[in-house]
């Protein structure tokens, strides 16, 4: 009979007609279905698809070096992999909160995410902040140019933070 109240809040706000902001506090992804267990006999990590609605909605904006259908263009790397946020070694890490801004502003497609996770003894995770910024501009009939920047305040492998900046067209 030990009651421990726990409240989470999700807010969606239309900044403009084509630009949407989503804010979340004490995010809970418990309703997301679990991944199928797979045996990996290679030296490469298994890449599971994203199933969390917060990252799926507007997620194609964050594709880098890919066609609008999401297909890789040549050997384009997967620079932003949202499954690294809120998960560590297959275990859920509690997310404190964050925000996302996605949509169009004039000729630009904009995507921004900033989300923080809590320190968690069960997974050995430190308090971490994840940030992603994607700006892309279409030109001519089927061309575009864009930039993607990512930042993680606590690196997984070594001390310090991790940042990346990339340009694609």
PDB file of N, CA and C in Angstrom, residues 48-139:
ATOM      1  N   UNK A  48      17.691  -1.603 -34.582  1.00  0.00           N
ATOM      2  CA  UNK A  48      16.268  -1.807 -34.426  1.00  0.00           C
ATOM      3  C   UNK A  48      15.513  -0.568 -34.898  1.00  0.00           C
ATOM      4  N   UNK A  49      14.316  -0.739 -35.476  1.00  0.00           N
ATOM      5  CA  UNK A  49      13.536   0.426 -35.898  1.00  0.00           C
ATOM      6  C   UNK A  49      12.981   1.179 -34.699  1.00  0.00           C
ATOM      7  N   UNK A  50      12.801   2.468 -34.870  1.00  0.00           N
ATOM      8  CA  UNK A  50      12.226   3.307 -33.815  1.00  0.00           C
ATOM      9  C   UNK A  50      10.742   2.996 -33.699  1.00  0.00           C
ATOM     10  N   UNK A  51      10.226   2.864 -32.477  1.00  0.00           N
ATOM     11  CA  UNK A  51       8.811   2.573 -32.252  1.00  0.00           C
ATOM     12  C   UNK A  51       8.143   3.614 -31.359  1.00  0.00           C
ATOM     13  N   UNK A  52       8.912   4.550 -30.822  1.00  0.00           N
ATOM     14  CA  UNK A  52       8.360   5.547 -29.899  1.00  0.00           C
ATOM     15  C   UNK A  52       7.794   6.721 -30.691  1.00  0.00           C
ATOM     16  N   UNK A  53       6.535   7.032 -30.420  1.00  0.00           N
ATOM     17  CA  UNK A  53       5.813   8.064 -31.165  1.00  0.00           C
ATOM     18  C   UNK A  53       6.508   9.425 -31.132  1.00  0.00           C
ATOM     19  N   UNK A  54       7.123   9.775 -30.009  1.00  0.00           N
ATOM     20  CA  UNK A  54       7.802  11.070 -29.896  1.00  0.00           C
ATOM     21  C   UNK A  54       8.870  11.232 -30.970  1.00  0.00           C
ATOM     22  N   UNK A  55       9.567  10.146 -31.313  1.00  0.00           N
ATOM     23  CA  UNK A  55      10.638  10.215 -32.305  1.00  0.00           C
ATOM     24  C   UNK A  55      10.160   9.860 -33.713  1.00  0.00           C
ATOM     25  N   UNK A  56       9.048   9.148 -33.830  1.00  0.00           N
ATOM     26  CA  UNK A  56       8.532   8.780 -35.150  1.00  0.00           C
ATOM     27  C   UNK A  56       7.889   9.960 -35.873  1.00  0.00           C
ATOM     28  N   UNK A  57       7.101  10.743 -35.157  1.00  0.00           N
ATOM     29  CA  UNK A  57       6.404  11.861 -35.758  1.00  0.00           C
ATOM     30  C   UNK A  57       7.414  12.908 -36.224  1.00  0.00           C
ATOM     31  N   UNK A  58       7.467  13.148 -37.520  1.00  0.00           N
ATOM     32  CA  UNK A  58       8.423  14.103 -38.084  1.00  0.00           C
ATOM     33  C   UNK A  58       9.838  13.561 -38.150  1.00  0.00           C
ATOM     34  N   UNK A  59      10.011  12.276 -37.910  1.00  0.00           N
ATOM     35  CA  UNK A  59      11.343  11.670 -37.879  1.00  0.00           C
ATOM     36  C   UNK A  59      12.071  11.688 -39.208  1.00  0.00           C
ATOM     37  N   UNK A  60      11.324  11.712 -40.332  1.00  0.00           N
ATOM     38  CA  UNK A  60      11.976  11.727 -41.645  1.00  0.00           C
ATOM     39  C   UNK A  60      12.752  13.021 -41.880  1.00  0.00           C
ATOM     40  N   UNK A  61      12.447  14.074 -41.139  1.00  0.00           N
ATOM     41  CA  UNK A  61      13.191  15.333 -41.255  1.00  0.00           C
ATOM     42  C   UNK A  61      14.660  15.122 -40.891  1.00  0.00           C
ATOM     43  N   UNK A  62      14.925  14.201 -39.964  1.00  0.00           N
ATOM     44  CA  UNK A  62      16.276  13.987 -39.464  1.00  0.00           C
ATOM     45  C   UNK A  62      17.091  13.000 -40.305  1.00  0.00           C
ATOM     46  N   UNK A  63      16.491  12.488 -41.401  1.00  0.00           N
ATOM     47  CA  UNK A  63      17.258  11.618 -42.298  1.00  0.00           C
ATOM     48  C   UNK A  63      18.394  12.407 -42.922  1.00  0.00           C
ATOM     49  N   UNK A  64      19.555  11.810 -42.966  1.00  0.00           N
ATOM     50  CA  UNK A  64      20.741  12.470 -43.520  1.00  0.00           C
ATOM     51  C   UNK A  64      21.235  11.684 -44.719  1.00  0.00           C
ATOM     52  N   UNK A  65      21.409  12.363 -45.852  1.00  0.00           N
ATOM     53  CA  UNK A  65      21.921  11.706 -47.048  1.00  0.00           C
ATOM     54  C   UNK A  65      20.974  10.667 -47.600  1.00  0.00           C
ATOM     55  N   UNK A  66      19.680  10.846 -47.379  1.00  0.00           N
ATOM     56  CA  UNK A  66      18.692   9.874 -47.838  1.00  0.00           C
ATOM     57  C   UNK A  66      17.657  10.552 -48.696  1.00  0.00           C
ATOM     58  N   UNK A  67      17.025   9.769 -49.542  1.00  0.00           N
ATOM     59  CA  UNK A  67      15.937  10.294 -50.361  1.00  0.00           C
ATOM     60  C   UNK A  67      14.705  10.485 -49.479  1.00  0.00           C
ATOM     61  N   UNK A  68      13.693  11.220 -49.948  1.00  0.00           N
ATOM     62  CA  UNK A  68      12.499  11.453 -49.129  1.00  0.00           C
ATOM     63  C   UNK A  68      11.836  10.165 -48.649  1.00  0.00           C
ATOM     64  N   UNK A  69      11.961   9.071 -49.380  1.00  0.00           N
ATOM     65  CA  UNK A  69      11.379   7.796 -48.961  1.00  0.00           C
ATOM     66  C   UNK A  69      12.166   7.132 -47.854  1.00  0.00           C
ATOM     67  N   UNK A  70      13.324   7.705 -47.489  1.00  0.00           N
ATOM     68  CA  UNK A  70      14.119   7.153 -46.410  1.00  0.00           C
ATOM     69  C   UNK A  70      15.183   6.184 -46.857  1.00  0.00           C
ATOM     70  N   UNK A  71      15.333   6.002 -48.180  1.00  0.00           N
ATOM     71  CA  UNK A  71      16.335   5.068 -48.681  1.00  0.00           C
ATOM     72  C   UNK A  71      17.710   5.714 -48.642  1.00  0.00           C
ATOM     73  N   UNK A  72      18.694   4.923 -48.282  1.00  0.00           N
ATOM     74  CA  UNK A  72      20.056   5.451 -48.220  1.00  0.00           C
ATOM     75  C   UNK A  72      20.534   5.866 -49.597  1.00  0.00           C
ATOM     76  N   UNK A  73      21.231   6.978 -49.645  1.00  0.00           N
ATOM     77  CA  UNK A  73      21.847   7.430 -50.879  1.00  0.00           C
ATOM     78  C   UNK A  73      23.300   6.998 -50.879  1.00  0.00           C
ATOM     79  N   UNK A  74      23.632   5.936 -51.610  1.00  0.00           N
ATOM     80  CA  UNK A  74      25.007   5.439 -51.627  1.00  0.00           C
ATOM     81  C   UNK A  74      25.399   4.866 -50.278  1.00  0.00           C
ATOM     82  N   UNK A  75      26.546   5.288 -49.754  1.00  0.00           N
ATOM     83  CA  UNK A  75      27.034   4.799 -48.474  1.00  0.00           C
ATOM     84  C   UNK A  75      26.806   5.808 -47.352  1.00  0.00           C
ATOM     85  N   UNK A  76      25.703   6.517 -47.396  1.00  0.00           N
ATOM     86  CA  UNK A  76      25.420   7.542 -46.388  1.00  0.00           C
ATOM     87  C   UNK A  76      25.293   6.904 -45.010  1.00  0.00           C
ATOM     88  N   UNK A  77      25.986   7.441 -44.027  1.00  0.00           N
ATOM     89  CA  UNK A  77      25.894   6.890 -42.667  1.00  0.00           C
ATOM     90  C   UNK A  77      24.588   7.295 -41.976  1.00  0.00           C
ATOM     91  N   UNK A  78      24.178   6.519 -41.000  1.00  0.00           N
ATOM     92  CA  UNK A  78      23.010   6.856 -40.199  1.00  0.00           C
ATOM     93  C   UNK A  78      23.511   7.700 -39.026  1.00  0.00           C
ATOM     94  N   UNK A  79      23.555   9.009 -39.193  1.00  0.00           N
ATOM     95  CA  UNK A  79      24.169   9.897 -38.212  1.00  0.00           C
ATOM     96  C   UNK A  79      23.296  10.079 -36.978  1.00  0.00           C
ATOM     97  N   UNK A  80      21.994  10.240 -37.150  1.00  0.00           N
ATOM     98  CA  UNK A  80      21.108  10.399 -35.997  1.00  0.00           C
ATOM     99  C   UNK A  80      20.278   9.137 -35.827  1.00  0.00           C
ATOM    100  N   UNK A  81      20.561   8.393 -34.775  1.00  0.00           N
ATOM    101  CA  UNK A  81      19.846   7.162 -34.461  1.00  0.00           C
ATOM    102  C   UNK A  81      19.151   7.386 -33.128  1.00  0.00           C
ATOM    103  N   UNK A  82      17.858   7.712 -33.173  1.00  0.00           N
ATOM    104  CA  UNK A  82      17.117   8.113 -31.969  1.00  0.00           C
ATOM    105  C   UNK A  82      17.017   7.008 -30.930  1.00  0.00           C
ATOM    106  N   UNK A  83      17.252   5.757 -31.297  1.00  0.00           N
ATOM    107  CA  UNK A  83      17.157   4.661 -30.331  1.00  0.00           C
ATOM    108  C   UNK A  83      18.239   4.738 -29.252  1.00  0.00           C
ATOM    109  N   UNK A  84      19.256   5.563 -29.443  1.00  0.00           N
ATOM    110  CA  UNK A  84      20.281   5.730 -28.419  1.00  0.00           C
ATOM    111  C   UNK A  84      19.798   6.638 -27.273  1.00  0.00           C
ATOM    112  N   UNK A  85      18.673   7.305 -27.478  1.00  0.00           N
ATOM    113  CA  UNK A  85      18.120   8.186 -26.452  1.00  0.00           C
ATOM    114  C   UNK A  85      17.140   7.388 -25.598  1.00  0.00           C
ATOM    115  N   UNK A  86      17.393   7.322 -24.302  1.00  0.00           N
ATOM    116  CA  UNK A  86      16.488   6.638 -23.389  1.00  0.00           C
ATOM    117  C   UNK A  86      16.674   5.141 -23.294  1.00  0.00           C
ATOM    118  N   UNK A  87      17.694   4.610 -23.945  1.00  0.00           N
ATOM    119  CA  UNK A  87      18.001   3.180 -23.857  1.00  0.00           C
ATOM    120  C   UNK A  87      19.493   2.998 -23.674  1.00  0.00           C
ATOM    121  N   UNK A  88      19.870   2.027 -22.850  1.00  0.00           N
ATOM    122  CA  UNK A  88      21.282   1.690 -22.695  1.00  0.00           C
ATOM    123  C   UNK A  88      21.390   0.195 -22.465  1.00  0.00           C
ATOM    124  N   UNK A  89      22.113  -0.475 -23.337  1.00  0.00           N
ATOM    125  CA  UNK A  89      22.276  -1.932 -23.283  1.00  0.00           C
ATOM    126  C   UNK A  89      20.922  -2.640 -23.235  1.00  0.00           C
ATOM    127  N   UNK A  90      19.960  -2.141 -23.985  1.00  0.00           N
ATOM    128  CA  UNK A  90      18.643  -2.755 -24.053  1.00  0.00           C
ATOM    129  C   UNK A  90      17.718  -2.433 -22.890  1.00  0.00           C
ATOM    130  N   UNK A  91      18.190  -1.644 -21.925  1.00  0.00           N
ATOM    131  CA  UNK A  91      17.375  -1.276 -20.765  1.00  0.00           C
ATOM    132  C   UNK A  91      16.934   0.183 -20.870  1.00  0.00           C
ATOM    133  N   UNK A  92      15.732   0.455 -20.376  1.00  0.00           N
ATOM    134  CA  UNK A  92      15.202   1.820 -20.421  1.00  0.00           C
ATOM    135  C   UNK A  92      15.889   2.701 -19.387  1.00  0.00           C
ATOM    136  N   UNK A  93      16.286   3.898 -19.827  1.00  0.00           N
ATOM    137  CA  UNK A  93      16.857   4.917 -18.950  1.00  0.00           C
ATOM    138  C   UNK A  93      15.782   5.979 -18.774  1.00  0.00           C
ATOM    139  N   UNK A  94      15.463   6.386 -17.545  1.00  0.00           N
ATOM    140  CA  UNK A  94      14.389   7.365 -17.351  1.00  0.00           C
ATOM    141  C   UNK A  94      14.718   8.720 -17.974  1.00  0.00           C
ATOM    142  N   UNK A  95      13.765   9.238 -18.751  1.00  0.00           N
ATOM    143  CA  UNK A  95      13.935  10.539 -19.392  1.00  0.00           C
ATOM    144  C   UNK A  95      13.296  11.609 -18.520  1.00  0.00           C
ATOM    145  N   UNK A  96      14.039  12.680 -18.296  1.00  0.00           N
ATOM    146  CA  UNK A  96      13.552  13.795 -17.496  1.00  0.00           C
ATOM    147  C   UNK A  96      12.539  14.615 -18.286  1.00  0.00           C
ATOM    148  N   UNK A  97      12.890  14.989 -19.492  1.00  0.00           N
ATOM    149  CA  UNK A  97      11.994  15.769 -20.326  1.00  0.00           C
ATOM    150  C   UNK A  97      12.741  16.365 -21.493  1.00  0.00           C
ATOM    151  N   UNK A  98      11.991  17.060 -22.335  1.00  0.00           N
ATOM    152  CA  UNK A  98      12.625  17.674 -23.489  1.00  0.00           C
ATOM    153  C   UNK A  98      11.602  18.296 -24.413  1.00  0.00           C
ATOM    154  N   UNK A  99      12.083  18.656 -25.592  1.00  0.00           N
ATOM    155  CA  UNK A  99      11.218  19.278 -26.568  1.00  0.00           C
ATOM    156  C   UNK A  99      11.637  18.970 -27.984  1.00  0.00           C
ATOM    157  N   UNK A 100      10.695  19.178 -28.889  1.00  0.00           N
ATOM    158  CA  UNK A 100      10.945  18.946 -30.306  1.00  0.00           C
ATOM    159  C   UNK A 100      10.210  20.012 -31.098  1.00  0.00           C
ATOM    160  N   UNK A 101      10.852  20.522 -32.134  1.00  0.00           N
ATOM    161  CA  UNK A 101      10.255  21.488 -33.044  1.00  0.00           C
ATOM    162  C   UNK A 101      10.444  20.937 -34.446  1.00  0.00           C
ATOM    163  N   UNK A 102       9.358  20.709 -35.174  1.00  0.00           N
ATOM    164  CA  UNK A 102       9.448  20.164 -36.531  1.00  0.00           C
ATOM    165  C   UNK A 102       8.473  20.878 -37.453  1.00  0.00           C
ATOM    166  N   UNK A 103       8.863  20.949 -38.732  1.00  0.00           N
ATOM    167  CA  UNK A 103       7.976  21.513 -39.742  1.00  0.00           C
ATOM    168  C   UNK A 103       8.703  22.395 -40.725  1.00  0.00           C
ATOM    169  N   UNK A 104       7.939  23.259 -41.361  1.00  0.00           N
ATOM    170  CA  UNK A 104       8.471  24.164 -42.378  1.00  0.00           C
ATOM    171  C   UNK A 104       8.376  25.605 -41.921  1.00  0.00           C
ATOM    172  N   UNK A 105       9.394  26.371 -42.300  1.00  0.00           N
ATOM    173  CA  UNK A 105       9.393  27.819 -42.090  1.00  0.00           C
ATOM    174  C   UNK A 105       9.847  28.421 -43.412  1.00  0.00           C
ATOM    175  N   UNK A 106       8.895  28.842 -44.227  1.00  0.00           N
ATOM    176  CA  UNK A 106       9.220  29.342 -45.558  1.00  0.00           C
ATOM    177  C   UNK A 106       9.795  28.213 -46.403  1.00  0.00           C
ATOM    178  N   UNK A 107      10.942  28.442 -47.041  1.00  0.00           N
ATOM    179  CA  UNK A 107      11.528  27.397 -47.885  1.00  0.00           C
ATOM    180  C   UNK A 107      12.360  26.369 -47.092  1.00  0.00           C
ATOM    181  N   UNK A 108      12.427  26.502 -45.782  1.00  0.00           N
ATOM    182  CA  UNK A 108      13.270  25.636 -44.958  1.00  0.00           C
ATOM    183  C   UNK A 108      12.462  24.569 -44.229  1.00  0.00           C
ATOM    184  N   UNK A 109      13.016  23.380 -44.153  1.00  0.00           N
ATOM    185  CA  UNK A 109      12.483  22.307 -43.321  1.00  0.00           C
ATOM    186  C   UNK A 109      13.340  22.300 -42.063  1.00  0.00           C
ATOM    187  N   UNK A 110      12.691  22.355 -40.891  1.00  0.00           N
ATOM    188  CA  UNK A 110      13.424  22.484 -39.635  1.00  0.00           C
ATOM    189  C   UNK A 110      13.054  21.338 -38.697  1.00  0.00           C
ATOM    190  N   UNK A 111      14.051  20.789 -38.042  1.00  0.00           N
ATOM    191  CA  UNK A 111      13.827  19.787 -37.011  1.00  0.00           C
ATOM    192  C   UNK A 111      14.809  20.023 -35.880  1.00  0.00           C
ATOM    193  N   UNK A 112      14.321  20.103 -34.667  1.00  0.00           N
ATOM    194  CA  UNK A 112      15.193  20.299 -33.501  1.00  0.00           C
ATOM    195  C   UNK A 112      14.667  19.446 -32.355  1.00  0.00           C
ATOM    196  N   UNK A 113      15.572  18.746 -31.694  1.00  0.00           N
ATOM    197  CA  UNK A 113      15.216  17.940 -30.526  1.00  0.00           C
ATOM    198  C   UNK A 113      16.224  18.244 -29.434  1.00  0.00           C
ATOM    199  N   UNK A 114      15.720  18.417 -28.224  1.00  0.00           N
ATOM    200  CA  UNK A 114      16.586  18.534 -27.053  1.00  0.00           C
ATOM    201  C   UNK A 114      15.898  17.749 -25.945  1.00  0.00           C
ATOM    202  N   UNK A 115      16.551  16.702 -25.462  1.00  0.00           N
ATOM    203  CA  UNK A 115      15.938  15.836 -24.461  1.00  0.00           C
ATOM    204  C   UNK A 115      16.990  15.384 -23.455  1.00  0.00           C
ATOM    205  N   UNK A 116      16.608  15.294 -22.210  1.00  0.00           N
ATOM    206  CA  UNK A 116      17.545  14.923 -21.158  1.00  0.00           C
ATOM    207  C   UNK A 116      17.126  13.652 -20.444  1.00  0.00           C
ATOM    208  N   UNK A 117      18.110  12.828 -20.087  1.00  0.00           N
ATOM    209  CA  UNK A 117      17.837  11.614 -19.320  1.00  0.00           C
ATOM    210  C   UNK A 117      18.392  11.770 -17.913  1.00  0.00           C
ATOM    211  N   UNK A 118      17.799  11.042 -17.004  1.00  0.00           N
ATOM    212  CA  UNK A 118      18.220  11.077 -15.602  1.00  0.00           C
ATOM    213  C   UNK A 118      19.386  10.122 -15.371  1.00  0.00           C
ATOM    214  N   UNK A 119      20.068  10.332 -14.257  1.00  0.00           N
ATOM    215  CA  UNK A 119      21.071   9.370 -13.810  1.00  0.00           C
ATOM    216  C   UNK A 119      20.316   8.126 -13.348  1.00  0.00           C
ATOM    217  N   UNK A 120      20.840   6.942 -13.691  1.00  0.00           N
ATOM    218  CA  UNK A 120      20.141   5.707 -13.353  1.00  0.00           C
ATOM    219  C   UNK A 120      21.139   4.645 -12.925  1.00  0.00           C
ATOM    220  N   UNK A 121      21.079   4.239 -11.668  1.00  0.00           N
ATOM    221  CA  UNK A 121      22.016   3.245 -11.137  1.00  0.00           C
ATOM    222  C   UNK A 121      21.791   1.869 -11.763  1.00  0.00           C
ATOM    223  N   UNK A 122      20.550   1.520 -12.075  1.00  0.00           N
ATOM    224  CA  UNK A 122      20.245   0.195 -12.628  1.00  0.00           C
ATOM    225  C   UNK A 122      20.930  -0.055 -13.966  1.00  0.00           C
ATOM    226  N   UNK A 123      21.047   0.987 -14.801  1.00  0.00           N
ATOM    227  CA  UNK A 123      21.690   0.838 -16.110  1.00  0.00           C
ATOM    228  C   UNK A 123      23.105   1.403 -16.137  1.00  0.00           C
ATOM    229  N   UNK A 124      23.494   2.075 -15.053  1.00  0.00           N
ATOM    230  CA  UNK A 124      24.825   2.689 -15.005  1.00  0.00           C
ATOM    231  C   UNK A 124      24.916   3.950 -15.843  1.00  0.00           C
ATOM    232  N   UNK A 125      23.791   4.583 -16.105  1.00  0.00           N
ATOM    233  CA  UNK A 125      23.750   5.786 -16.952  1.00  0.00           C
ATOM    234  C   UNK A 125      23.935   7.048 -16.130  1.00  0.00           C
ATOM    235  N   UNK A 126      24.659   7.992 -16.704  1.00  0.00           N
ATOM    236  CA  UNK A 126      24.807   9.313 -16.104  1.00  0.00           C
ATOM    237  C   UNK A 126      23.722  10.229 -16.661  1.00  0.00           C
ATOM    238  N   UNK A 127      23.503  11.349 -15.995  1.00  0.00           N
ATOM    239  CA  UNK A 127      22.581  12.365 -16.512  1.00  0.00           C
ATOM    240  C   UNK A 127      23.147  12.853 -17.845  1.00  0.00           C
ATOM    241  N   UNK A 128      22.338  12.807 -18.893  1.00  0.00           N
ATOM    242  CA  UNK A 128      22.808  13.105 -20.241  1.00  0.00           C
ATOM    243  C   UNK A 128      21.810  13.983 -20.974  1.00  0.00           C
ATOM    244  N   UNK A 129      22.319  14.910 -21.785  1.00  0.00           N
ATOM    245  CA  UNK A 129      21.486  15.751 -22.619  1.00  0.00           C
ATOM    246  C   UNK A 129      21.781  15.431 -24.087  1.00  0.00           C
ATOM    247  N   UNK A 130      20.730  15.210 -24.869  1.00  0.00           N
ATOM    248  CA  UNK A 130      20.851  14.915 -26.298  1.00  0.00           C
ATOM    249  C   UNK A 130      20.236  16.071 -27.082  1.00  0.00           C
ATOM    250  N   UNK A 131      20.966  16.591 -28.073  1.00  0.00           N
ATOM    251  CA  UNK A 131      20.457  17.673 -28.910  1.00  0.00           C
ATOM    252  C   UNK A 131      20.703  17.340 -30.375  1.00  0.00           C
ATOM    253  N   UNK A 132      19.721  17.656 -31.212  1.00  0.00           N
ATOM    254  CA  UNK A 132      19.841  17.448 -32.651  1.00  0.00           C
ATOM    255  C   UNK A 132      19.204  18.640 -33.347  1.00  0.00           C
ATOM    256  N   UNK A 133      19.880  19.160 -34.359  1.00  0.00           N
ATOM    257  CA  UNK A 133      19.333  20.247 -35.165  1.00  0.00           C
ATOM    258  C   UNK A 133      19.495  19.888 -36.630  1.00  0.00           C
ATOM    259  N   UNK A 134      18.397  19.954 -37.379  1.00  0.00           N
ATOM    260  CA  UNK A 134      18.416  19.661 -38.809  1.00  0.00           C
ATOM    261  C   UNK A 134      17.732  20.801 -39.530  1.00  0.00           C
ATOM    262  N   UNK A 135      18.421  21.396 -40.503  1.00  0.00           N
ATOM    263  CA  UNK A 135      17.848  22.433 -41.357  1.00  0.00           C
ATOM    264  C   UNK A 135      18.130  22.036 -42.790  1.00  0.00           C
ATOM    265  N   UNK A 136      17.089  22.047 -43.599  1.00  0.00           N
ATOM    266  CA  UNK A 136      17.231  21.631 -44.996  1.00  0.00           C
ATOM    267  C   UNK A 136      16.432  22.579 -45.869  1.00  0.00           C
ATOM    268  N   UNK A 137      16.968  22.866 -47.067  1.00  0.00           N
ATOM    269  CA  UNK A 137      16.265  23.746 -47.997  1.00  0.00           C
ATOM    270  C   UNK A 137      16.177  23.059 -49.345  1.00  0.00           C
ATOM    271  N   UNK A 138      14.957  22.975 -49.867  1.00  0.00           N
ATOM    272  CA  UNK A 138      14.741  22.414 -51.200  1.00  0.00           C
ATOM    273  C   UNK A 138      15.016  23.488 -52.235  1.00  0.00           C
ATOM    274  N   UNK A 139      15.595  23.066 -53.370  1.00  0.00           N
ATOM    275  CA  UNK A 139      15.781  23.992 -54.482  1.00  0.00           C
ATOM    276  C   UNK A 139      15.651  23.220 -55.782  1.00  0.00           C
TER     277      UNK A 139
END
